[in-house]
Amino acid sequence: MGFGPFLRLEELAPDVALIQALKERWDLECHAFLVPWGHMVPTLEDVVWITSLRVDGQAVTGTTYTSYQEPVERLLELEVRGERSSLVQRTVLQASLGVVSARRQTGEGQAEHMEWMTDDARAAMAEEEGEAADRDLRRFLTLVIGKMVLGTRGDPVGCWFLPLLEDLSSVGNYTWGAALLAHLFDSRGTSSRETGVAGFFPLLQVWAYYHLPSLGRGVARRRGAIPLLQRWRFCRDERSLWRQVTLIHDALDTVPFGHVQWTPYVGEDDATQPWVERGCPYFGRDIWLHCFNTVVPLHHRLVAQTLGLHQAVVEFPTRQRSWERPGRSFRGIQQVTDWTVRVREQLDDWERRGKEVVSEAASDEDYFRAMVYKGSRRPLDPEGRISSLEGILHSTIQQRDDLQAVVDQLRAELDRAQQMMGGASSSREDPGRSVLEGQLASAAARAEDALAQLREREQELRTALARTTTLEAEMAELRLRPEAAEVARWRQEVEAAARWQQEAAEATRWRQEAEEAVRLRAEARDLRTQLGEERHRNDMLRSEIRGLERALALVGRSRSVTSRSRIPSGSAGHYLTGSSGRQRNEEEERRGRERAPEGSETGPRVMAPPSPRPPEGTGESG
């Protein structure tokens, strides 16, 4: 299936600072890293050299489904994480392969750890054959592809590629290396605040070790090992992550152009790596990379220098895609989508092996003037003048070296021709050789003249670069150290600003106090209103209490009078009315007796005594 060399790769500790620094220089529009000397990007050639994964053949694409519950249960005999999901628990996959835990114990070496894991897995699968062996192989491939090749940050393993594993005989026909690169490009678009990277991070890490050796982030550990990832280990750095990222950015802004290695694989022997020979037809081409719903372009023309070509200015007009791709969080939870139909144009481009990169530029000057300054973060080079001059100087040096090689070759050919002419018979000179010698001498002279002009141009550029660097430094120093009068003016402005701030603070305090006073007045008015209402209620209550007290006193007196006069007690109102009428009658009768003369008829009448009762037995009836 082509996974053999990939599965023999040893562990590589992640260089988080390097990955984060590169991630912050990712250009979303161009799908490439933007650095002061131009664009750089991992290519299919880097993938095949570093990982040995296949980059030629059938694109990793097909149909995505709403739910993967049925294929997971049928092909793996496991359960997905949710009903509408394409995730399987990593621990469940490991347990199904006989590896309960893949965590290394303290003090345990890598070789020892791999040995006992391999023994456990072999013991679990030793007696299985037929369909059971195919099921275990699919489980293993799901773990390798879903967690390493196309892995994500989370612990669960994606299985949306599982339909491609149903026919095990065709698994080796797919371009898993190209899918790895597409997945890595797609993960670069995440927020720069997130540390880490999804996908196979060792590819990006070792790619930087080869192309940017002056950063000193990796250490070569083994010569001749293949794939090339086997030759490197991470040089550990105990400084803080923020400090490391800052130092890497500074190094990228100041690294000499000549220290960038554009073609690191020139001296490698591809005879020992057949996967490289098979992938050659896909090298150095603009092409679309496929990984189901992830379809991204590989703009190789942005890094034409990796092919030994001059870099031309490349424009990327912003335009709407002819198709919409779901977000990076896509896990198959959507409508059923056949990507072989939806991105047919991009898939045809892959099957045609893209478009070969050529360059019509005579030099790199236009490119450096137009693009290179965008990747610079130098505080003394805000407009990119230094970076542009450095790029042009580097391009001139490359042209000088190339022309020097041509001059040396022409001189060697001329010397050989002259030696041949000197050894020929002097009696009869060959006119053809004489003409060839003249042509070689003329070509050598022209090349030497061009070389001299390039050297003059190089010297002029070095002088201009030195002058520009000095001027930028002086301007920066002047910006940092202004004149005394300017400093005095700034100090006065600072003092005035401090006074204004103090007055503003006092005004704010006064405003707050005024608002507080208004609030307190409103509360006082409310309290006075409430107090008046309470006083009114208290007066009403006092009057009611006094009335009740009088009523109770009268009731008490009426009861005492009633008890003396044996008058039946009635209601309080009736009793009070009756007693007041009696008092008035007695008072009128007393005044009448005082006014009337003695013997008058108007005086008080005295009831006559009753007549005596007749004696019994007189015969009169009683």
XYZ file of C-alpha atoms in Angstrom:
622
model
C 0.000 0.000 0.000
C 3.029 2.306 0.155
C 2.931 2.927 3.917
C 5.960 0.780 4.758
C 8.715 3.441 4.921
C 6.288 5.905 6.516
C 5.456 3.501 9.342
C 9.149 2.967 10.083
C 9.659 6.663 10.875
C 10.965 7.374 14.345
C 9.496 9.842 16.807
C 10.221 13.520 16.221
C 9.610 15.957 19.074
C 7.481 18.909 17.913
C 9.163 22.284 17.473
C 6.134 24.320 18.528
C 7.911 27.691 18.331
C 9.079 27.121 14.746
C 5.659 25.942 13.612
C 3.966 28.906 15.296
C 6.398 31.409 13.749
C 5.827 29.981 10.267
C 2.093 29.856 10.843
C 2.027 33.601 11.537
C 3.600 34.218 8.104
C 1.048 32.202 6.156
C -0.536 34.102 3.250
C -4.136 32.915 2.904
C -4.526 34.342 -0.590
C -1.409 32.680 -2.034
C -1.344 29.547 0.167
C 2.346 30.095 0.905
C 4.657 31.452 3.589
C 5.648 35.076 3.047
C 9.205 35.885 4.165
C 11.517 38.819 3.351
C 13.169 37.069 0.413
C 9.912 35.944 -1.178
C 7.386 33.142 -0.973
C 8.173 29.647 0.240
C 5.919 26.621 0.419
C 6.275 22.842 0.899
C 5.720 21.083 -2.409
C 4.929 17.547 -3.500
C 8.657 17.013 -3.948
C 9.207 17.876 -0.284
C 6.430 15.493 0.746
C 7.823 12.525 -1.130
C 11.441 13.102 -0.035
C 10.619 13.685 3.639
C 7.767 11.210 4.266
C 7.985 8.687 1.363
C 4.185 8.850 0.955
C 2.883 8.513 -2.569
C 2.054 11.713 -4.494
C 1.171 10.116 -7.830
C -1.987 8.282 -8.734
C -5.644 8.604 -7.786
C -6.819 11.656 -5.834
C -8.101 11.073 -2.297
C -11.704 12.070 -2.872
C -15.177 10.600 -3.055
C -18.514 11.051 -1.304
C -19.053 12.426 2.187
C -22.096 11.314 4.163
C -24.343 12.700 6.861
C -23.610 9.757 9.150
C -20.839 7.158 9.147
C -22.495 4.830 11.607
C -23.271 2.137 9.001
C -19.779 1.854 7.366
C -18.039 1.971 10.752
C -20.195 -0.811 12.146
C -19.904 -2.868 8.956
C -16.180 -2.468 8.201
C -14.703 -1.889 11.675
C -17.369 -3.432 13.942
C -17.093 -0.377 16.184
C -19.335 2.529 17.108
C -18.986 6.157 16.056
C -18.872 8.905 18.651
C -22.359 10.168 17.834
C -25.222 9.249 15.565
C -24.401 12.088 13.147
C -20.621 11.999 13.283
C -17.531 10.634 11.559
C -15.392 10.280 14.701
C -14.239 7.127 16.462
C -12.622 7.119 19.890
C -8.852 6.615 19.654
C -8.752 4.433 22.772
C -11.439 2.169 21.316
C -9.403 1.730 18.115
C -6.247 0.970 20.097
C -8.049 -1.530 22.310
C -9.464 -3.294 19.250
C -5.875 -3.750 18.024
C -4.658 -5.142 21.351
C -2.903 -1.921 22.417
C -4.701 -0.687 25.516
C -2.389 2.300 26.055
C 0.187 3.831 23.716
C 1.639 6.074 26.414
C 5.300 5.554 27.189
C 6.278 4.849 30.796
C 8.782 6.997 32.676
C 12.333 5.960 31.840
C 11.213 3.734 28.966
C 13.158 4.096 25.720
C 11.590 4.515 22.293
C 12.847 1.155 21.014
C 11.610 -0.681 24.102
C 8.247 1.057 23.928
C 7.736 0.172 20.259
C 8.828 -3.434 20.893
C 6.250 -4.186 23.575
C 3.494 -2.404 21.624
C 4.344 -4.446 18.531
C 4.397 -7.671 20.543
C 0.988 -6.910 22.072
C -0.547 -6.110 18.696
C 0.921 -9.234 17.064
C -0.327 -11.422 19.900
C -3.825 -10.018 19.530
C -3.913 -10.578 15.749
C -1.760 -13.713 15.414
C -4.588 -16.216 14.977
C -6.875 -14.086 12.861
C -7.327 -14.577 9.146
C -9.771 -13.872 6.357
C -12.425 -11.285 7.172
C -11.145 -10.819 10.730
C -7.668 -9.962 9.422
C -9.158 -7.499 6.902
C -11.182 -5.892 9.681
C -8.060 -5.450 11.841
C -6.141 -4.037 8.869
C -8.887 -1.464 8.285
C -8.811 -0.546 11.970
C -5.055 -0.081 11.804
C -5.222 2.026 8.625
C -7.996 4.145 10.166
C -5.772 4.855 13.157
C -2.711 5.664 10.988
C -4.500 7.822 8.411
C -6.982 9.481 10.759
C -4.477 10.257 13.514
C -1.216 10.862 11.611
C -1.664 11.567 7.909
C -4.918 13.557 8.187
C -4.987 14.080 11.926
C -6.717 16.824 13.902
C -5.996 18.397 17.285
C -8.673 16.452 19.141
C -8.341 12.960 20.538
C -11.052 11.231 18.423
C -10.085 9.851 15.004
C -11.866 10.870 11.809
C -13.091 8.102 9.546
C -14.690 9.975 6.640
C -12.118 8.301 4.320
C -13.311 4.837 5.421
C -15.177 4.101 2.135
C -11.776 4.167 0.364
C -10.616 1.308 2.620
C -13.444 -1.037 1.723
C -11.458 -2.463 -1.202
C -8.066 -3.082 0.425
C -6.447 -3.921 -2.899
C -6.946 -0.346 -4.155
C -5.731 1.513 -1.050
C -2.201 1.783 -2.460
C -3.440 3.579 -5.594
C -4.404 6.781 -3.747
C -2.136 9.821 -3.354
C -2.023 9.960 0.441
C 0.992 12.285 0.299
C -0.906 14.906 -1.724
C -3.862 14.585 0.678
C -1.462 15.131 3.587
C -0.209 18.364 1.983
C -3.757 19.603 1.264
C -4.775 18.930 4.865
C -1.652 20.738 6.133
C -2.364 23.786 3.941
C -5.944 23.887 5.166
C -4.904 23.869 8.820
C -2.631 26.897 8.224
C -5.713 29.065 7.891
C -6.600 28.786 11.592
C -6.110 31.616 14.015
C -2.522 32.581 14.775
C -3.451 32.668 18.471
C -3.830 28.899 18.447
C -0.578 27.073 19.042
C 0.145 23.755 17.421
C -0.909 22.448 14.069
C -3.311 19.878 12.695
C -2.023 17.252 10.334
C 1.443 15.741 10.025
C 3.547 18.499 11.631
C 6.955 16.741 11.088
C 6.707 17.535 7.361
C 6.606 21.287 8.009
C 9.277 21.008 10.674
C 11.826 19.059 8.625
C 11.023 21.149 5.533
C 12.149 24.229 7.517
C 15.276 22.379 8.700
C 16.300 21.710 5.079
C 15.378 25.049 3.517
C 16.332 27.334 6.438
C 19.367 25.695 8.042
C 20.649 29.005 9.453
C 17.791 29.019 12.006
C 19.571 26.201 13.823
C 16.347 24.568 15.030
C 17.228 21.014 13.955
C 20.239 18.731 14.366
C 21.279 16.100 11.820
C 21.474 12.731 13.583
C 21.941 10.111 10.894
C 23.401 10.326 7.389
C 22.015 8.238 4.561
C 18.769 7.323 6.345
C 15.598 7.334 4.280
C 13.030 8.850 4.278
C 14.804 12.121 5.004
C 12.760 12.731 8.126
C 14.879 10.008 9.758
C 17.968 12.226 9.581
C 16.785 14.995 11.916
C 16.001 15.594 15.554
C 14.704 18.697 17.301
C 17.281 20.799 19.153
C 15.466 21.485 22.431
C 15.182 25.070 23.636
C 14.361 25.816 27.283
C 13.314 29.432 26.694
C 9.682 30.477 26.797
C 7.529 29.906 23.735
C 6.959 33.645 23.218
C 10.700 34.324 23.395
C 11.505 31.557 20.913
C 8.870 32.760 18.427
C 10.220 36.324 18.672
C 13.799 35.168 18.038
C 12.710 33.091 15.029
C 10.911 36.102 13.527
C 14.009 38.231 14.056
C 16.177 35.566 12.434
C 13.850 35.308 9.434
C 14.040 39.078 8.964
C 17.836 39.187 9.090
C 18.982 35.878 7.595
C 21.170 36.436 4.509
C 19.561 35.521 1.200
C 22.406 33.221 0.385
C 21.597 31.073 3.423
C 18.216 30.054 2.009
C 18.461 26.573 0.526
C 16.030 26.366 -2.384
C 17.168 22.995 -3.777
C 18.248 20.814 -0.837
C 17.764 17.468 -2.597
C 20.177 17.946 -5.504
C 22.830 15.645 -4.091
C 20.441 12.923 -2.931
C 20.385 9.481 -4.534
C 16.834 8.805 -5.638
C 17.721 5.286 -6.768
C 17.244 4.099 -3.181
C 13.869 5.843 -2.984
C 11.591 4.552 -5.760
C 8.668 6.653 -4.506
C 10.612 9.757 -5.581
C 11.007 8.510 -9.149
C 7.295 7.730 -9.386
C 6.364 11.225 -8.168
C 8.651 13.138 -10.549
C 5.908 13.830 -13.150
C 4.057 15.854 -10.480
C 7.046 17.969 -9.389
C 7.365 21.619 -10.386
C 3.754 22.067 -11.497
C 0.826 24.279 -10.507
C -1.829 21.816 -9.413
C -4.940 21.402 -7.253
C -4.585 19.168 -4.175
C -7.537 17.038 -3.047
C -8.615 15.594 0.279
C -12.389 15.109 -0.019
C -13.951 18.480 1.020
C -10.510 20.136 1.186
C -9.437 21.314 -2.274
C -6.547 23.822 -2.249
C -4.139 25.102 -4.931
C -0.389 24.477 -4.914
C 1.067 27.661 -6.458
C 4.471 26.347 -7.484
C 5.030 29.349 -9.746
C 5.423 31.402 -6.571
C 8.569 29.438 -5.742
C 10.037 29.030 -9.206
C 13.482 29.428 -7.630
C 13.216 25.853 -6.363
C 13.360 24.835 -10.033
C 16.382 27.015 -10.808
C 14.194 29.577 -12.599
C 13.953 33.325 -12.210
C 11.004 34.399 -10.098
C 8.469 36.496 -11.967
C 5.818 38.696 -10.382
C 2.659 36.656 -9.833
C -0.706 38.321 -9.361
C -3.562 36.585 -7.562
C -6.806 38.453 -8.216
C -9.386 37.988 -5.495
C -12.350 36.177 -6.986
C -15.191 34.019 -5.776
C -14.669 30.288 -6.046
C -16.859 28.431 -8.468
C -17.747 26.110 -5.578
C -18.104 26.528 -1.843
C -16.170 24.417 0.586
C -17.464 23.749 4.112
C -15.518 25.172 7.016
C -12.483 23.521 8.553
C -14.644 22.086 11.323
C -16.427 19.881 8.773
C -16.714 16.294 9.999
C -19.222 14.889 7.512
C -22.311 16.272 9.269
C -24.026 17.741 6.244
C -25.924 16.580 3.214
C -24.460 13.793 1.116
C -21.911 15.341 -1.277
C -20.112 13.694 -4.195
C -16.880 15.685 -4.502
C -15.935 14.009 -7.761
C -18.875 15.904 -9.290
C -18.811 19.083 -7.254
C -15.122 19.873 -8.015
C -14.912 18.192 -11.415
C -12.760 20.962 -12.907
C -10.147 20.775 -10.151
C -10.164 16.987 -10.297
C -9.527 17.076 -14.058
C -6.593 19.389 -13.361
C -5.100 16.751 -11.042
C -5.611 13.988 -13.581
C -3.839 16.149 -16.202
C -0.971 16.613 -13.688
C -1.564 20.348 -13.483
C 0.420 22.895 -15.454
C 4.176 22.992 -15.814
C 5.861 26.040 -14.265
C 7.952 28.128 -16.651
C 9.491 31.580 -16.239
C 9.952 34.268 -18.865
C 11.605 36.684 -16.435
C 15.184 37.722 -17.227
C 15.928 38.377 -13.537
C 14.276 38.429 -10.112
C 14.406 42.226 -9.722
C 10.773 42.933 -10.556
C 9.610 40.230 -8.165
C 11.721 41.518 -5.281
C 10.634 45.101 -5.889
C 6.954 44.138 -5.974
C 6.595 41.393 -3.379
C 9.479 40.820 -1.049
C 8.951 43.723 1.358
C 5.535 42.379 2.399
C 7.123 39.619 4.422
C 9.528 41.854 6.349
C 8.919 42.733 9.996
C 11.984 44.918 10.478
C 11.282 47.974 12.635
C 13.902 49.978 10.669
C 12.541 48.979 7.262
C 8.870 50.021 7.226
C 8.745 50.460 3.445
C 10.820 47.391 2.599
C 13.654 49.259 0.844
C 16.374 47.222 2.554
C 14.605 43.919 1.878
C 14.081 44.811 -1.785
C 17.743 45.788 -2.255
C 18.873 42.615 -0.519
C 16.669 40.553 -2.785
C 17.948 42.286 -5.911
C 21.528 41.875 -4.685
C 20.953 38.199 -4.033
C 19.490 37.769 -7.531
C 22.500 39.560 -9.013
C 24.886 37.333 -7.075
C 23.095 34.256 -8.412
C 23.347 35.588 -11.966
C 27.031 36.358 -11.410
C 27.691 32.829 -10.158
C 25.805 31.333 -13.112
C 27.682 33.544 -15.570
C 30.987 32.727 -13.873
C 30.272 29.047 -14.423
C 29.533 29.767 -18.101
C 32.779 31.753 -18.451
C 34.772 28.940 -16.812
C 33.189 26.425 -19.164
C 33.892 28.560 -22.227
C 37.486 29.117 -21.108
C 37.948 25.381 -20.604
C 36.544 24.713 -24.080
C 38.808 27.416 -25.559
C 41.902 25.997 -23.840
C 41.044 22.530 -25.092
C 40.559 23.869 -28.619
C 43.877 25.716 -28.496
C 45.651 22.599 -27.285
C 44.146 20.654 -30.135
C 45.251 23.353 -32.569
C 48.764 23.338 -31.110
C 49.045 19.592 -31.530
C 47.888 19.678 -35.153
C 50.246 19.696 -38.127
C 51.686 23.181 -38.736
C 51.986 22.576 -42.453
C 48.275 22.516 -42.992
C 45.979 24.404 -40.615
C 42.339 23.291 -40.267
C 40.110 26.310 -41.117
C 37.110 24.807 -39.265
C 38.978 24.574 -36.009
C 40.249 28.104 -36.436
C 36.686 29.374 -36.851
C 35.548 27.376 -33.765
C 38.405 28.805 -31.753
C 37.456 32.325 -32.815
C 33.833 31.750 -31.866
C 34.805 30.338 -28.470
C 37.138 33.269 -27.849
C 34.419 35.746 -28.849
C 31.824 34.034 -26.624
C 34.273 33.949 -23.722
C 35.027 37.644 -24.191
C 31.336 38.536 -24.253
C 30.705 36.434 -21.151
C 33.609 38.093 -19.361
C 32.273 41.534 -20.286
C 28.838 40.580 -18.957
C 30.458 39.160 -15.835
C 32.352 42.412 -15.312
C 29.128 44.389 -15.705
C 27.400 42.129 -13.191
C 30.238 42.633 -10.744
C 29.937 46.379 -11.152
C 26.194 46.067 -10.668
C 26.790 43.951 -7.563
C 29.165 46.553 -6.140
C 26.670 49.331 -6.822
C 23.922 47.350 -5.107
C 26.146 46.654 -2.110
C 26.947 50.356 -1.848
C 23.283 51.304 -2.198
C 22.312 48.668 0.367
C 24.920 49.925 2.830
C 23.855 53.521 2.267
C 20.149 52.685 2.623
C 20.767 50.638 5.758
C 22.769 53.494 7.270
C 20.105 56.038 6.352
C 17.325 53.870 7.773
C 19.313 53.425 10.986
C 19.982 57.169 11.214
C 16.321 57.938 10.583
C 15.334 55.485 13.274
C 17.853 57.030 15.652
C 16.540 60.496 14.875
C 13.041 59.284 15.498
C 14.175 57.869 18.836
C 16.418 60.852 19.746
C 14.726 64.100 18.649
C 16.216 67.569 19.162
C 16.181 69.327 22.541
C 13.592 71.890 21.442
C 11.357 69.136 20.212
C 11.826 67.309 23.481
C 10.945 70.493 25.427
C 7.862 70.994 23.291
C 6.865 67.369 23.811
C 7.461 67.748 27.559
C 5.223 70.823 27.630
C 2.594 68.983 25.690
C 2.888 66.066 28.081
C 2.512 68.404 31.066
C -0.439 70.126 29.417
C -1.930 66.753 28.675
C -1.379 65.773 32.319
C -3.143 68.965 33.441
C -5.966 68.300 31.048
C -6.227 64.800 32.354
C -6.269 66.111 35.938
C -8.918 68.710 35.071
C -10.877 66.079 33.222
C -10.624 63.840 36.275
C -11.810 66.712 38.534
C -14.611 67.536 36.132
C -15.598 63.923 36.120
C -15.515 63.911 39.924
C -17.629 67.099 40.056
C -20.037 65.653 37.584
C -20.307 62.518 39.700
C -20.822 64.621 42.856
C -23.504 66.712 41.111
C -25.239 63.558 39.961
C -24.990 62.237 43.519
C -26.468 65.475 44.910
C -29.360 65.319 42.451
C -29.951 61.735 43.451
C -29.868 62.619 47.171
C -32.313 65.528 46.642
C -34.694 63.217 44.845
C -34.395 60.698 47.673
C -35.004 63.487 50.249
C -38.173 64.590 48.400
C -39.375 61.020 48.342
C -38.637 60.658 52.054
C -40.498 63.915 52.878
C -43.497 62.766 50.875
C -43.458 59.429 52.668
C -43.090 61.218 56.049
C -46.126 63.437 55.338
C -48.182 60.416 54.376
C -47.098 58.647 57.563
C -48.006 61.699 59.688
C -51.462 61.885 58.082
C -52.032 58.209 58.756
C -50.873 58.661 62.364
C -53.332 61.607 62.914
C -56.164 59.525 61.507
C -55.221 56.678 63.780
C -55.052 59.011 66.840
C -58.532 60.472 66.104
C -59.959 56.981 65.704
C -58.300 55.932 68.957
C -59.742 58.981 70.858
C -63.221 58.281 69.501
C -62.942 54.667 70.544
C -61.727 55.682 74.010
C -64.759 58.056 74.487
C -67.113 55.387 73.241
C -65.629 52.871 75.651
C -65.917 55.358 78.559
C -69.571 56.033 77.781
C -70.254 52.331 77.476
C -68.673 51.829 80.909
C -70.833 54.579 82.544
C -73.997 53.325 80.862
C -73.443 49.874 82.270
C -72.948 51.234 85.775
C -76.177 53.384 85.592
C -78.132 50.489 84.144
C -77.078 48.267 86.954
C -78.305 50.860 89.555
C -81.633 51.750 87.843
C -82.248 48.178 86.730
C -82.944 49.442 83.295
C -82.431 46.716 80.725
C -79.356 47.293 78.791
C -79.718 47.894 75.112
C -77.516 49.102 72.436
C -74.974 51.756 73.321
C -76.635 54.343 71.067
C -80.127 53.691 72.474
C -78.856 53.883 76.018
C -76.987 57.103 75.488
C -80.022 58.653 73.750
C -82.394 57.577 76.530
C -80.175 58.829 79.336
C -79.712 62.254 77.751
C -83.562 62.614 77.272
C -84.221 61.741 80.901
C -81.771 64.321 82.080
C -83.465 66.993 79.953
C -86.950 66.059 81.357
C -85.757 66.223 84.934
C -84.106 69.618 84.301
C -87.310 71.040 82.725
C -89.452 69.711 85.558
C -87.152 71.335 88.145
C -87.259 74.693 86.374
C -91.102 74.477 86.118
C -91.511 73.953 89.835
C -89.395 76.985 90.528
C -91.517 79.239 88.250
C -95.075 78.112 89.267
C -96.768 79.678 92.477
C -97.889 77.468 95.328
C -101.462 76.097 94.809
C -101.409 76.753 91.138
C -102.784 74.149 88.793
C -99.799 74.438 86.804
C -97.675 73.182 89.631
C -96.713 69.695 89.897
C -99.581 67.298 90.270
C -99.726 64.983 93.242
C -101.462 61.694 92.740
C -104.396 61.231 95.189
C -104.173 58.278 97.527
C -106.295 55.307 96.584
C -109.814 54.955 98.128
C -110.153 52.499 100.931
C -111.276 48.968 100.020
C -114.780 48.121 101.279
C -114.988 45.494 103.982
C -115.581 41.942 103.071
C -119.096 40.701 103.081
C -120.913 43.957 102.132
C -122.196 42.419 98.937
C -120.482 44.751 96.522
C -118.397 43.239 93.927
C -114.771 44.138 93.789
